[in-house]
XYZ file of C-alpha atoms in Angstrom:
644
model
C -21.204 -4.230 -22.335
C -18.679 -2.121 -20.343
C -15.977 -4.138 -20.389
C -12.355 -3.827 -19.868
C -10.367 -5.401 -20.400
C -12.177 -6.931 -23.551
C -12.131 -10.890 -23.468
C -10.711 -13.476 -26.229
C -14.141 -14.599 -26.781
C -17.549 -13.409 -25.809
C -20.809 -14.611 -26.488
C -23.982 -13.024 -25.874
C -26.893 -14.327 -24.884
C -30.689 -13.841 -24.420
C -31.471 -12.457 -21.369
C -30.395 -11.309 -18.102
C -30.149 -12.920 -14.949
C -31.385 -10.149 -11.608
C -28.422 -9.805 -9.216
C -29.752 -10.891 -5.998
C -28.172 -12.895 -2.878
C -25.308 -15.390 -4.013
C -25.353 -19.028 -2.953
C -21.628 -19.782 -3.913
C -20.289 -23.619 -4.664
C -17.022 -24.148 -5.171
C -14.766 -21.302 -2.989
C -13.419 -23.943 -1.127
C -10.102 -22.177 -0.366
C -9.490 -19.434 1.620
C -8.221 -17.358 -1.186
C -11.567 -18.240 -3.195
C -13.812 -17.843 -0.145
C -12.220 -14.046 0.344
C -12.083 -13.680 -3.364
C -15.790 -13.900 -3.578
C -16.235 -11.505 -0.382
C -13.948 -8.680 -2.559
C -16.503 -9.264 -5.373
C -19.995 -9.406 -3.214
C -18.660 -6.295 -1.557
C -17.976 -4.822 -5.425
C -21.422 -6.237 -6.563
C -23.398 -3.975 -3.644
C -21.115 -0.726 -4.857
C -21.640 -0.980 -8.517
C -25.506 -2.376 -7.962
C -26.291 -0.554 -5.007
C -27.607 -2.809 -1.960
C -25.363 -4.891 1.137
C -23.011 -7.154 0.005
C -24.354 -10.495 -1.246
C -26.838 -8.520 -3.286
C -29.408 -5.988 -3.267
C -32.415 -8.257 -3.495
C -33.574 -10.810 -1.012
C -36.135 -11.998 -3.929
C -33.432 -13.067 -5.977
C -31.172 -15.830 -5.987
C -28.124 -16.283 -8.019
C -26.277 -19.617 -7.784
C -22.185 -19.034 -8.276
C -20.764 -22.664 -9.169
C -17.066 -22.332 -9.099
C -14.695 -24.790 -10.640
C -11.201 -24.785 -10.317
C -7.719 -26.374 -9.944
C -5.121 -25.354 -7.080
C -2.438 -22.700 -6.905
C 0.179 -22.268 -4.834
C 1.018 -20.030 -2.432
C 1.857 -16.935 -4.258
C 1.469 -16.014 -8.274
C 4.429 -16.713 -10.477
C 5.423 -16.113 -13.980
C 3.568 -17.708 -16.255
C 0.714 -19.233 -13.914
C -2.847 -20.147 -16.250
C -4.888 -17.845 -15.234
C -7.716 -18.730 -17.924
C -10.630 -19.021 -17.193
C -14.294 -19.603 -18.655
C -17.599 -18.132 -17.588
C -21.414 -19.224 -18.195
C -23.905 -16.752 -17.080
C -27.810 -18.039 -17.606
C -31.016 -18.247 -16.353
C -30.243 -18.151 -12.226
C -26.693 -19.509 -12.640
C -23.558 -18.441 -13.271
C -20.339 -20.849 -13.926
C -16.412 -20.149 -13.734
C -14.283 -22.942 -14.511
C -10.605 -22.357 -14.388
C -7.544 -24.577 -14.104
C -5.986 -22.753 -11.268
C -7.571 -20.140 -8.867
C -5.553 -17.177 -11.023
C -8.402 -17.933 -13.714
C -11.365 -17.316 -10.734
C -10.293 -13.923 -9.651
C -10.149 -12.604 -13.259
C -13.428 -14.174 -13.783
C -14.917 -12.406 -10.999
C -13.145 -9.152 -12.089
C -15.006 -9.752 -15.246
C -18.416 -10.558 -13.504
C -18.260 -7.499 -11.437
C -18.014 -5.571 -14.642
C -20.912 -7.116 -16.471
C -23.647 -5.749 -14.438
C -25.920 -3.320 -16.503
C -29.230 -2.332 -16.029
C -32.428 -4.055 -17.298
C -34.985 -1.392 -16.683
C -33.729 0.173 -13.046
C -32.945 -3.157 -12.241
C -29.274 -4.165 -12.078
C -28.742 -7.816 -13.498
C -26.070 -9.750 -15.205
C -25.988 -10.421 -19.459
C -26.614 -13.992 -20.304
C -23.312 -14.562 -22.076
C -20.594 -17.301 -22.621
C -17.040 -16.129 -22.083
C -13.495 -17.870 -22.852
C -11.130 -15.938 -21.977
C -7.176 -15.661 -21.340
C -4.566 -13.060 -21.038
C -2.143 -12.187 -23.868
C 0.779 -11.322 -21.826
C 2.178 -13.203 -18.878
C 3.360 -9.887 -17.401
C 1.217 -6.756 -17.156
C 2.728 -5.033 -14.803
C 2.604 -1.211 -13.240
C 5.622 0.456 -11.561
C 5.050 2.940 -8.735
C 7.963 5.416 -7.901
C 7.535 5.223 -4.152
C 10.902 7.687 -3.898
C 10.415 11.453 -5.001
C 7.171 11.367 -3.318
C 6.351 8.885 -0.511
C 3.245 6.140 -1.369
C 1.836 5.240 1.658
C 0.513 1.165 2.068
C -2.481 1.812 2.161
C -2.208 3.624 -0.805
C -0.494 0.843 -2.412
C -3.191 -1.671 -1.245
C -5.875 0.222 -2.557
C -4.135 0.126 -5.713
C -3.687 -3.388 -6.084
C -7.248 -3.779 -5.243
C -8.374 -1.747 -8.825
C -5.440 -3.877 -10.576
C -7.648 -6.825 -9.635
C -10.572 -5.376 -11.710
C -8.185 -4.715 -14.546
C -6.678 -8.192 -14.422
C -3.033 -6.558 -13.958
C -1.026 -8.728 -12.263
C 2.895 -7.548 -11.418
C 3.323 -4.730 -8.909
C 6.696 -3.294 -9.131
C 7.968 -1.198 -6.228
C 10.395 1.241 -7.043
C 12.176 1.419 -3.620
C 15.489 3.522 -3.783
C 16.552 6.541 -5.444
C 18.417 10.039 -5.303
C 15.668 11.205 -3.097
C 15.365 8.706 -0.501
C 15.491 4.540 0.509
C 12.670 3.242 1.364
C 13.082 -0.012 2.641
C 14.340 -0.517 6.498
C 16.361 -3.305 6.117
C 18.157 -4.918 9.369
C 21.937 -4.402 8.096
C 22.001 -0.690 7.086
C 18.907 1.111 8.859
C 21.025 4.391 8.262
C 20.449 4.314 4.402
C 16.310 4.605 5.215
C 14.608 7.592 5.495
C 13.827 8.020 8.978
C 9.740 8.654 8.550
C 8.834 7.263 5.059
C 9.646 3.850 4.840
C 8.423 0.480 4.378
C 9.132 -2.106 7.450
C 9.820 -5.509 6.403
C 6.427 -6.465 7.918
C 4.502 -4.182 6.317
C 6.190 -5.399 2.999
C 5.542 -8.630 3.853
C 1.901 -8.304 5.032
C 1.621 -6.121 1.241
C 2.839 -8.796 -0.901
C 0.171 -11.287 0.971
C -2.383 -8.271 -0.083
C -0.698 -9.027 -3.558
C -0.994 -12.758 -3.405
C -4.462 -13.150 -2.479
C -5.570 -11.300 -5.587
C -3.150 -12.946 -7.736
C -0.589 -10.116 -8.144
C 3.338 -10.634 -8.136
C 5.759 -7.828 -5.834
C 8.907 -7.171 -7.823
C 11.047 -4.728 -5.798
C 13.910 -2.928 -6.992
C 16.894 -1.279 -5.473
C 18.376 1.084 -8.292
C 22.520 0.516 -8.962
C 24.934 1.858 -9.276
C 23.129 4.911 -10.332
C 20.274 7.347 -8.213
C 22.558 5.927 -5.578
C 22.885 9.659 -3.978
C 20.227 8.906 -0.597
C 22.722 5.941 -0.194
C 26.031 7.921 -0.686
C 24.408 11.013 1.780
C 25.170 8.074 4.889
C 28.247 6.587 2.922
C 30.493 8.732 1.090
C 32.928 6.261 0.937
C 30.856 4.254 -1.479
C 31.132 6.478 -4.208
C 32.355 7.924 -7.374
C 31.884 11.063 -9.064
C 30.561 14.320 -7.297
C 30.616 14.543 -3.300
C 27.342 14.284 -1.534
C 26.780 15.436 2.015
C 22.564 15.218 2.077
C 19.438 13.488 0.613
C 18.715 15.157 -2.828
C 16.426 16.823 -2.823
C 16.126 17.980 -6.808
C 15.220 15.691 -9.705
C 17.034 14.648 -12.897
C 20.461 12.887 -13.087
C 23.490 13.010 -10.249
C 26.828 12.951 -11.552
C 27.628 10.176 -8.703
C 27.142 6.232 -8.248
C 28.435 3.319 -6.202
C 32.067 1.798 -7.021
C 32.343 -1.473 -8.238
C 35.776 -1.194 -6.864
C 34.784 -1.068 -3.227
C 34.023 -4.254 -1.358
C 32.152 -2.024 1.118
C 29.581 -1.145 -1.524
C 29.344 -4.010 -3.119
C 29.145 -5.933 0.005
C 26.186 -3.733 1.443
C 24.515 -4.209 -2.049
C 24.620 -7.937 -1.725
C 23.601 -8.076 2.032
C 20.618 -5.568 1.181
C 18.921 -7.538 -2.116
C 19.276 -10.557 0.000
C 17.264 -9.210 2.882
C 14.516 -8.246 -0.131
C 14.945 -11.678 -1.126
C 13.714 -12.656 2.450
C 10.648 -9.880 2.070
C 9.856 -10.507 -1.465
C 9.065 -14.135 -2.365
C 9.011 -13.503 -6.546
C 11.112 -14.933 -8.920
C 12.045 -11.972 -10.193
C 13.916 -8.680 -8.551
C 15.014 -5.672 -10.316
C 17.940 -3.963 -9.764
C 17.764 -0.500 -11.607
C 20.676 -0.219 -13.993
C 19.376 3.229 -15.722
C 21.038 6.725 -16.142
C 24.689 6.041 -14.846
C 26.403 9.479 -14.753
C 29.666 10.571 -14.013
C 31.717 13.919 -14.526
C 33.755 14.284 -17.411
C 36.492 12.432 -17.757
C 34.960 9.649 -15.870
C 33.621 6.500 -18.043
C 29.983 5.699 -16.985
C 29.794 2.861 -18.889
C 32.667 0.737 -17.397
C 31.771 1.524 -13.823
C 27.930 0.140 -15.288
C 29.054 -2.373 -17.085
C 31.247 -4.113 -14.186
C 27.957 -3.627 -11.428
C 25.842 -5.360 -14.309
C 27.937 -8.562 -13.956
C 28.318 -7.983 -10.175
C 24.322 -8.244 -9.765
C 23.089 -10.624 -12.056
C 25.742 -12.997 -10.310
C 24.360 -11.380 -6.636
C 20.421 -12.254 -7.970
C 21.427 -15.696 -9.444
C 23.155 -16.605 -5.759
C 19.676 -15.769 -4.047
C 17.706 -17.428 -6.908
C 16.055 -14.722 -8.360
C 15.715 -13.753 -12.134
C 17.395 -10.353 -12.489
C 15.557 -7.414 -13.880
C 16.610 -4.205 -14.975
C 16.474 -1.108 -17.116
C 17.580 -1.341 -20.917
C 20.823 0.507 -20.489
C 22.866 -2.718 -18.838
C 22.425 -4.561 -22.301
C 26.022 -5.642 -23.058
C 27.557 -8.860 -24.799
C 28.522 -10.297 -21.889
C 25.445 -9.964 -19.318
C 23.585 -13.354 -18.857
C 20.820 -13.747 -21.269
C 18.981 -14.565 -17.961
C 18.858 -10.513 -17.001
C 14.741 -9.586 -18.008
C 15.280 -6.252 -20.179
C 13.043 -3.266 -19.130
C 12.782 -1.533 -22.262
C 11.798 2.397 -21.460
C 13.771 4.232 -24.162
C 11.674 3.557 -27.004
C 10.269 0.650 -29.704
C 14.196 0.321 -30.595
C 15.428 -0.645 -26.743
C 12.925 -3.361 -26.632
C 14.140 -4.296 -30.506
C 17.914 -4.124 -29.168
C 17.109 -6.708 -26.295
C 15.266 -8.919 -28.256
C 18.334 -9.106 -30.732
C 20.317 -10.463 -28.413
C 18.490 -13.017 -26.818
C 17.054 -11.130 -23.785
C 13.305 -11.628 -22.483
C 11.934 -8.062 -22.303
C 9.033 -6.105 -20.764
C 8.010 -3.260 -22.885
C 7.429 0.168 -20.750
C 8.381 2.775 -23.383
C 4.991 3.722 -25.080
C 2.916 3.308 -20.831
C 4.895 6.378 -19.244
C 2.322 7.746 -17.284
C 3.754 10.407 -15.732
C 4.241 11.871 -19.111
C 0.699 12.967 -19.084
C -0.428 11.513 -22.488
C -3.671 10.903 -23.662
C -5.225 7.217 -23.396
C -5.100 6.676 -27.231
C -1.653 7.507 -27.711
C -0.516 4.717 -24.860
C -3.157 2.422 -26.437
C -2.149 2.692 -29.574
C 1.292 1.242 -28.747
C 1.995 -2.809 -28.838
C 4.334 -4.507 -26.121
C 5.181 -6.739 -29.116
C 5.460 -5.075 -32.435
C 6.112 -1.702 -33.862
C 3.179 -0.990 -34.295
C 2.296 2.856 -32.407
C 1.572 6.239 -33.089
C 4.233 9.028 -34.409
C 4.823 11.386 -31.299
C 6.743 13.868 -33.221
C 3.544 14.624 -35.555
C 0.663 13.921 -33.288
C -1.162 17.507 -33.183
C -1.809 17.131 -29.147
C 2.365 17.473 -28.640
C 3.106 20.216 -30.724
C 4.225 22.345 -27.778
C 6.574 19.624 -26.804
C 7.828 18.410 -30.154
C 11.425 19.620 -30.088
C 11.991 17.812 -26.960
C 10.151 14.823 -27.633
C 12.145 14.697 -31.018
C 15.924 15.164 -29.076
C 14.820 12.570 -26.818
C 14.146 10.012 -29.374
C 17.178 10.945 -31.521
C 19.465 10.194 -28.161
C 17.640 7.110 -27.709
C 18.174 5.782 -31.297
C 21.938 6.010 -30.919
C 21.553 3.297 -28.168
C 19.663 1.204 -31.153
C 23.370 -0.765 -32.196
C 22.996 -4.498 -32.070
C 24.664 -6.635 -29.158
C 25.820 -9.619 -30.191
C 23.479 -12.700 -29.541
C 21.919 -15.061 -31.943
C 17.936 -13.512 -31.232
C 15.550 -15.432 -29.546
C 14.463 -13.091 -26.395
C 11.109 -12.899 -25.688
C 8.889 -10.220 -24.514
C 7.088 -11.094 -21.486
C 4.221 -8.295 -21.455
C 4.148 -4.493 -20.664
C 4.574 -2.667 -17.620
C 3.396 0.846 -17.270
C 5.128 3.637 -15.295
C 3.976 6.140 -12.658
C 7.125 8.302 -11.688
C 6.127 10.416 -8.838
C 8.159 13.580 -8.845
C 4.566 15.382 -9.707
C 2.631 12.674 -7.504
C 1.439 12.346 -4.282
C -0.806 9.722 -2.273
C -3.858 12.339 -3.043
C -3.172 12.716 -6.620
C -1.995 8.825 -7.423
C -5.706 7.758 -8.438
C -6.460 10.513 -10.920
C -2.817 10.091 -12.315
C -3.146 6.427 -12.805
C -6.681 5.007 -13.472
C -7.339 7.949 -15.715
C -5.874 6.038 -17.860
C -4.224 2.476 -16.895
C -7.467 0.548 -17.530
C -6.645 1.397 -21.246
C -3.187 -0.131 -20.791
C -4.560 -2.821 -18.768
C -6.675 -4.106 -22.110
C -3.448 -3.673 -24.423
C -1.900 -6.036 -21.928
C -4.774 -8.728 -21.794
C -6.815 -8.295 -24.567
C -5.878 -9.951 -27.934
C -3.404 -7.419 -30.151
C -6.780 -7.025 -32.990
C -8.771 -5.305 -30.396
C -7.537 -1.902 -31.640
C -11.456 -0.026 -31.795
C -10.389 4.014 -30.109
C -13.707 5.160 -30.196
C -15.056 2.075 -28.575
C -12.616 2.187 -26.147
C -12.980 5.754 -25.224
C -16.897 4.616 -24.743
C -15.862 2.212 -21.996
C -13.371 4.389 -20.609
C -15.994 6.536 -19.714
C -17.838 4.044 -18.042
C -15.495 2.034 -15.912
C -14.663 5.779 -14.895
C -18.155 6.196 -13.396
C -17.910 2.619 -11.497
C -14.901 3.782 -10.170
C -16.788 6.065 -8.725
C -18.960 3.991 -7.289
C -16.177 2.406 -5.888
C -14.757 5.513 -4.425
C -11.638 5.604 -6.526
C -11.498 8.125 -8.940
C -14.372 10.480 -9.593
C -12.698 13.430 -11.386
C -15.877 15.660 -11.026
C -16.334 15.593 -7.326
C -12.328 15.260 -6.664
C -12.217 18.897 -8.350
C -14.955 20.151 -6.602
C -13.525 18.756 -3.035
C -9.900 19.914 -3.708
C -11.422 23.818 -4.517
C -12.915 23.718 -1.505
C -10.099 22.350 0.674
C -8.206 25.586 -1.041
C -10.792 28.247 0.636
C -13.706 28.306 -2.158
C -17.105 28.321 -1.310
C -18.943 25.104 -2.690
C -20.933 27.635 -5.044
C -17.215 29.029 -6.328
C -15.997 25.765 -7.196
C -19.192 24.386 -8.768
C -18.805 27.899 -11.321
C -15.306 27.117 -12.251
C -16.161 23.441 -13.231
C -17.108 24.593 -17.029
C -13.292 25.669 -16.715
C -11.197 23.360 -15.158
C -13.238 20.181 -17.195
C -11.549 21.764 -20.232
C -8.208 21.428 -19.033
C -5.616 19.837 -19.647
C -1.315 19.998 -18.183
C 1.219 19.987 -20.876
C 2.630 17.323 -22.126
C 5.654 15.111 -22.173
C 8.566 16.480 -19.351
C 7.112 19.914 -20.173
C 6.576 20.557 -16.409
C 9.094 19.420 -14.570
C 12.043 20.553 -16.678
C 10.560 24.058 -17.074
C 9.944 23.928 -20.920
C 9.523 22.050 -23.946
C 13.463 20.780 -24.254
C 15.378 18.405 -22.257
C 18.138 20.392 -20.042
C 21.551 19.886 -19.016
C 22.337 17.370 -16.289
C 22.399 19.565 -13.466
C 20.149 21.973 -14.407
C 18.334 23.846 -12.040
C 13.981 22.763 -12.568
C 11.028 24.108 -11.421
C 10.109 21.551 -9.070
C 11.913 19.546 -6.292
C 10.954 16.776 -3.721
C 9.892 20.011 -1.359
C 7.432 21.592 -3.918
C 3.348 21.981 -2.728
C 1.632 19.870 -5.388
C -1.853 22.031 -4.230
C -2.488 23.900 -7.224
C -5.305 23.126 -9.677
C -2.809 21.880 -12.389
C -1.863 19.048 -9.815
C -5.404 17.852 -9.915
C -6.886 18.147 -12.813
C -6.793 14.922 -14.827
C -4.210 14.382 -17.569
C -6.913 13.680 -20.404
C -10.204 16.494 -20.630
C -13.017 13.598 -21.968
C -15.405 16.054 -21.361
C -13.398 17.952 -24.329
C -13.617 14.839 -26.228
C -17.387 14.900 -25.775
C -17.699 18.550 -27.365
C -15.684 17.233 -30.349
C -18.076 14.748 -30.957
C -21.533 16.873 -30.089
C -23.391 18.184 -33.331
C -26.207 19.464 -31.281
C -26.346 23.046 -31.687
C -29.095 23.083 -28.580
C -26.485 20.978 -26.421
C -23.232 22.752 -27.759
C -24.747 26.995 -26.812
C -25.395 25.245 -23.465
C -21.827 24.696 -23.304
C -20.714 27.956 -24.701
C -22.952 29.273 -21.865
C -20.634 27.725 -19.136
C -17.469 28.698 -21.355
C -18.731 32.736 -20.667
C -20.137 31.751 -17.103
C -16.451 30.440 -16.014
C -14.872 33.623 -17.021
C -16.956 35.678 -14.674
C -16.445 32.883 -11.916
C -12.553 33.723 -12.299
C -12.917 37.203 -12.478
C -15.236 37.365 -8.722
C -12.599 35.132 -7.701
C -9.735 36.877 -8.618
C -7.166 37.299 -5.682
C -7.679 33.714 -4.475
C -4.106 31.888 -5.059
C -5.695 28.613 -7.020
C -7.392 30.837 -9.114
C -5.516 33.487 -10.610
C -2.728 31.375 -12.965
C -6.097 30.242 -14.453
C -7.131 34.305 -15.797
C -5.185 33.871 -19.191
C -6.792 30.315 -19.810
C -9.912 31.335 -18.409
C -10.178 34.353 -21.333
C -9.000 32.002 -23.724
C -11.821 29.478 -23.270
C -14.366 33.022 -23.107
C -13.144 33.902 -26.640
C -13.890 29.825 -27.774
C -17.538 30.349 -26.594
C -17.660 33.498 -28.550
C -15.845 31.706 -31.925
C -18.601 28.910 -31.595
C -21.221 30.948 -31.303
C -20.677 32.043 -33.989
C -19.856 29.289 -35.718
C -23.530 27.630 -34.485
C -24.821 30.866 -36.132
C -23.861 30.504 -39.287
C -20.792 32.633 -39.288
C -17.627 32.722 -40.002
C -15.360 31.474 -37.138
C -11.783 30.747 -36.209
C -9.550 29.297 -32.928
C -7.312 32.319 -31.884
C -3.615 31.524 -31.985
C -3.474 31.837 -28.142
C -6.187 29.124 -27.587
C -3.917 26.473 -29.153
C -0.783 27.328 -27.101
C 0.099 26.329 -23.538
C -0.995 28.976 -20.965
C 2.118 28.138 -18.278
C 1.329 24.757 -17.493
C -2.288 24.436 -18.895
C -3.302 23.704 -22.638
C -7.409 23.773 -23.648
C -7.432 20.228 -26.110
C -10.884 21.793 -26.919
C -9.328 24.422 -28.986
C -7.846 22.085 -31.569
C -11.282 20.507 -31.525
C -12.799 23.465 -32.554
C -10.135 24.321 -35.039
C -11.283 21.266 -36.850
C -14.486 21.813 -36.745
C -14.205 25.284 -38.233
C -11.855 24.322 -41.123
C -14.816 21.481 -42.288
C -17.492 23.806 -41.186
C -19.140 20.875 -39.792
C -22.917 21.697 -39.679
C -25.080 20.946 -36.721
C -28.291 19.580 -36.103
């Protein structure tokens, strides 16, 4: 079985029951009735057919059981569930309908093949999640996310069981919400109506996902001081940013203007956004010298949580607002490491753990993985072989973060809700958001739901791989044919692109902040970067996928037959770059390109018998572009691993 999230329990049976046309009992509510529509529609992609199964000979009865739930998901709802599949029949009883849509995620998941035929396991599943909140952020701000973008992406966190959508709506680059009071402070083309928020978080609801929106303060307040100077402290600002990193500005606590336009805006989000819960930033205050950050933060942090309380909302925010006297009500995002999320705790505050699930960061799906929301349990960045280009800056940053580790005072007792991954979008688009995030999320999606001893890499790199392919199926993310369509949208000929594949499957972008600041160490506040809000995101490092599996799958091949075939499109790829040289996409890839010529060459000989070794210039970055596959190899060599 494929699936993932793994379940608390699962029994396997004897047999397997065809998929064929449904005859559902139970989806007495319209939520239920268009729950099991979203999975008959699912069923006919993954099986192949029309919806309600590909089989008229077959009949499958669906009995659902289940207890009410309200209008829209909350923290803490059951969403348990248990599942019966036999002979004809499969039962889902739940005590609320939360319980019935992961079911059917789970259902949709276990179809396999008996013969050509697809068909469900015969299996007993009881199953709940670990974490009440398993959330994913989406920067909608340094590059616009369309809705439909969003509602296609709350449609895959249904099959992964995630369950808190949280809309990053303001920052130095723009405001995305057109609120009724201050229309100015929106960007005048990219930007969310209230109705179309409103008709997204009923998207949300009906597949049992919570809308947390935030409005970042008094920091990345530069889009709102670009219409209101007058707000402000700290350096002038006379336009939209349009660069990235920390602005030496923010809103004054001191003026009732801001303050009053920051109440009157999270109370129109209030009337948008039913949750409990809404997040109001709190991260990366800045000021020039001479100018104290912290007091200007610390004086908004009491302003909001008393704003949020008035409008009955739970505050939320980033981990730098922990002070002694901010209501233990305030939900801690903990994003600067293990020892934020340690700090909250400490002193009393409920936290959701996004430190290790930074996807922007590029990381490979075992290193977020191997991270717990709830213990310190993790992998050591700073020695991890895969970062060693990035190591100095991945070291300062966690030194810096550690001297934010000092206790607050509180008597303990916080709590951490779940984990909440990240997607910052400074090197994101809508075309590039499904490679960037389902790479790799349904990984975090099982440390979210699955119990904490489910821990098995190479098992879940196995069923990586294959909820990649029914993502396919489901048009979402098929990194093979999204290569192939992007070189051709770029001028190659479908033959071109097809004889660079051998290439561009090996690839991999550097790691950590290693692309947008330029380098392998944090910079200065200020400092100019390589990319801005304006840059093209068109080039093949853009849309390659953060992880190379097909790398992974060399590691683990010991057929000497199946490993020269590879070598053979290692050499192949360098003469594919070579007739294409002159074409823009193509020629950053010439150093990388010889690189990955010289590793067929070095395996070779290797295969033969010989003495080989991974040159020096394999292992390094070439720009923007590192070849995992090289450190593979280098491996390999040093054992002199045999094949068959």
């Amino acid at each position: 079985m494929n699936l993932m999230p793994l379940p608390r329990e699962l029994r396997s049976g004897n047999g397997h029951t065809p998929v064929g046309r449904l005859e559902t009992k139970g989806a007495d509510t319209p939520r239920l009735a268009a729950a099991v529509g979203r999975f008959e529609r699912r069923l006919a992609s993954i099986a192949g057919g029309s919806p309600g199964g590909a089989s008229a000979r077959h009949r499958v009865r669906l009995d659902i059981v289940s207890g009410p739930a309200s209008e829209h998901p909350a923290l803490g709802d059951d969403e348990r569930y248990r599942m019966d599949i036999s002979a004809g029949r499969i039962r889902i009883e739940a005590p609320a309908e939360w319980g019935v849509l992961r079911a059917l995620a789970t259902l949709a998941q276990l179809v396999c093949r008996n013969g050509q035929a697809p068909c469900f396991p015969h299996c007993e599943i009881d199953d709940a999640p670990r974490f009440a909140w398993r959330g994913l952020m989406i920067d909608t701000v340094r590059h616009f996310i369309s809705i439909g973008t969003l509602k296609r992406t709350l449609d895959v966190m249904e099959f992964y069981k995630l369950n808190v959508l949280h809309l990053h709506l303001s920052d130095d680059q723009g405001f995305r919400f057109l609120g009724d009071a201050y229309p100015e402070l929106a960007d005048p083309r990219d930007r969310y109506s209230g109705d179309e928020l409103r008709a997204l978080v009923r998207h949300a609801s009906a597949r049992g996902i919570r809308v947390v929106p935030e409005l970042d303060v008094p920091g990345h307040t530069s889009s709102w001081l670009a219409a209101h100077p007058e707000w402000g402290l700290g350096e002038p600002v006379s336009a939209v940013s349009r660069r990235f990193g920390v602005h030496a500005c923010c809103l004054d606590p001191d003026s009732r203007e801001a303050m009053r336009a920051v109440a009157t805006l999270f109370g129109e989000l209030a009337q948008v956004f039913p949750d409990s819960h809404a997040h109001f930033g709190g991260d990366e205050v800045t000021l020039p010298v001479g100018r104290d950050a912290r007091a200007v933060q610390a004086a908004i942090n009491l302003r909001m949580a008393d704003i949020l309380h008035g409008l009955g909302k739970s505050p939320v925010a980033w981990d730098e607002v922990i002070q002694p006297d901010l209501s233990r009500s305030v939900v801690i995002q903990s994003w600067r490491g293990g020892g934020a999320r340690n700090r909250a705790l400490r002193g009393g505050f409920d936290t959701v753990h996004s430190a290790p699930y930074y996807l922007d960061l590029l990381y490979p799906a075992d290193l977020h993985y191997a991270f717990d929301p709830a213990t310190d349990a993790g992998a050591d960045l700073t020695r991890d072989p895969r970062l060693a280009h990035v190591r100095a800056g991945v070291l300062a940053l966690s030194r810096s973060w550690d001297l934010e580790s000092g206790d607050v005072s509180g008597v303990g007792g916080g709590r951490v809700l779940g984990g909440e991954a990240c997607l910052w979008t400074e090197l994101v688009t809508d075309e590039l958001l499904d490679t960037r995030l389902w790479s790799r999320m349904p990984a975090i999606a099982e440390r979210f739901w699955s119990p904490a001893e489910v821990r098995n890499t190479g098992d879940m790199y196995r069923r990586l791989e294959a909820t990649h392919e029914t993502l396919g199926r489901l048009g979402v993310f098929d990194p093979a044919k999204g290569l192939r369509e992007r070189l051709m949208q770029s001028g190659l000929s479908r033959e071109d692109a097809a004889g660079l594949l051998p290439l561009l499957e090996m690839l991999e972008p550097v790691k950590w902040y290693a692309r947008l600041l330029g380098g392998s160490r944090p910079v200065a506040t200020g400092a100019e970067r390589p990319y801005d809000a304006d840059t093209p995101l068109d080039r093949v490092i853009d849309f390659i996928p953060p992880e190379s599996l097909a790398a992974r799958r060399v590691a683990d091949l010991h057929d000497a037959d199946r490993l020269r075939k590879v070598t053979d499109g290692w050499r192949s790829q360098r003469e594919q770059v070579v007739r294409c040289s002159g074409h823009v996409i193509v020629d950053e890839l010439a150093s990388v390109s010889e690189a990955l010529f010289d590793l067929a060459e070095q395996l070779d000989a290797h295969l033969c018998g010989r003495e080989a070794r991974v040159p020096d210039r394999a292992l390094e970055p070439h720009g923007e572009y590192v070849l995992p596959v090289a450190r593979h190899l280098a491996e390999r060599f040093s054992r002199r691993v045999g094949c068959t």
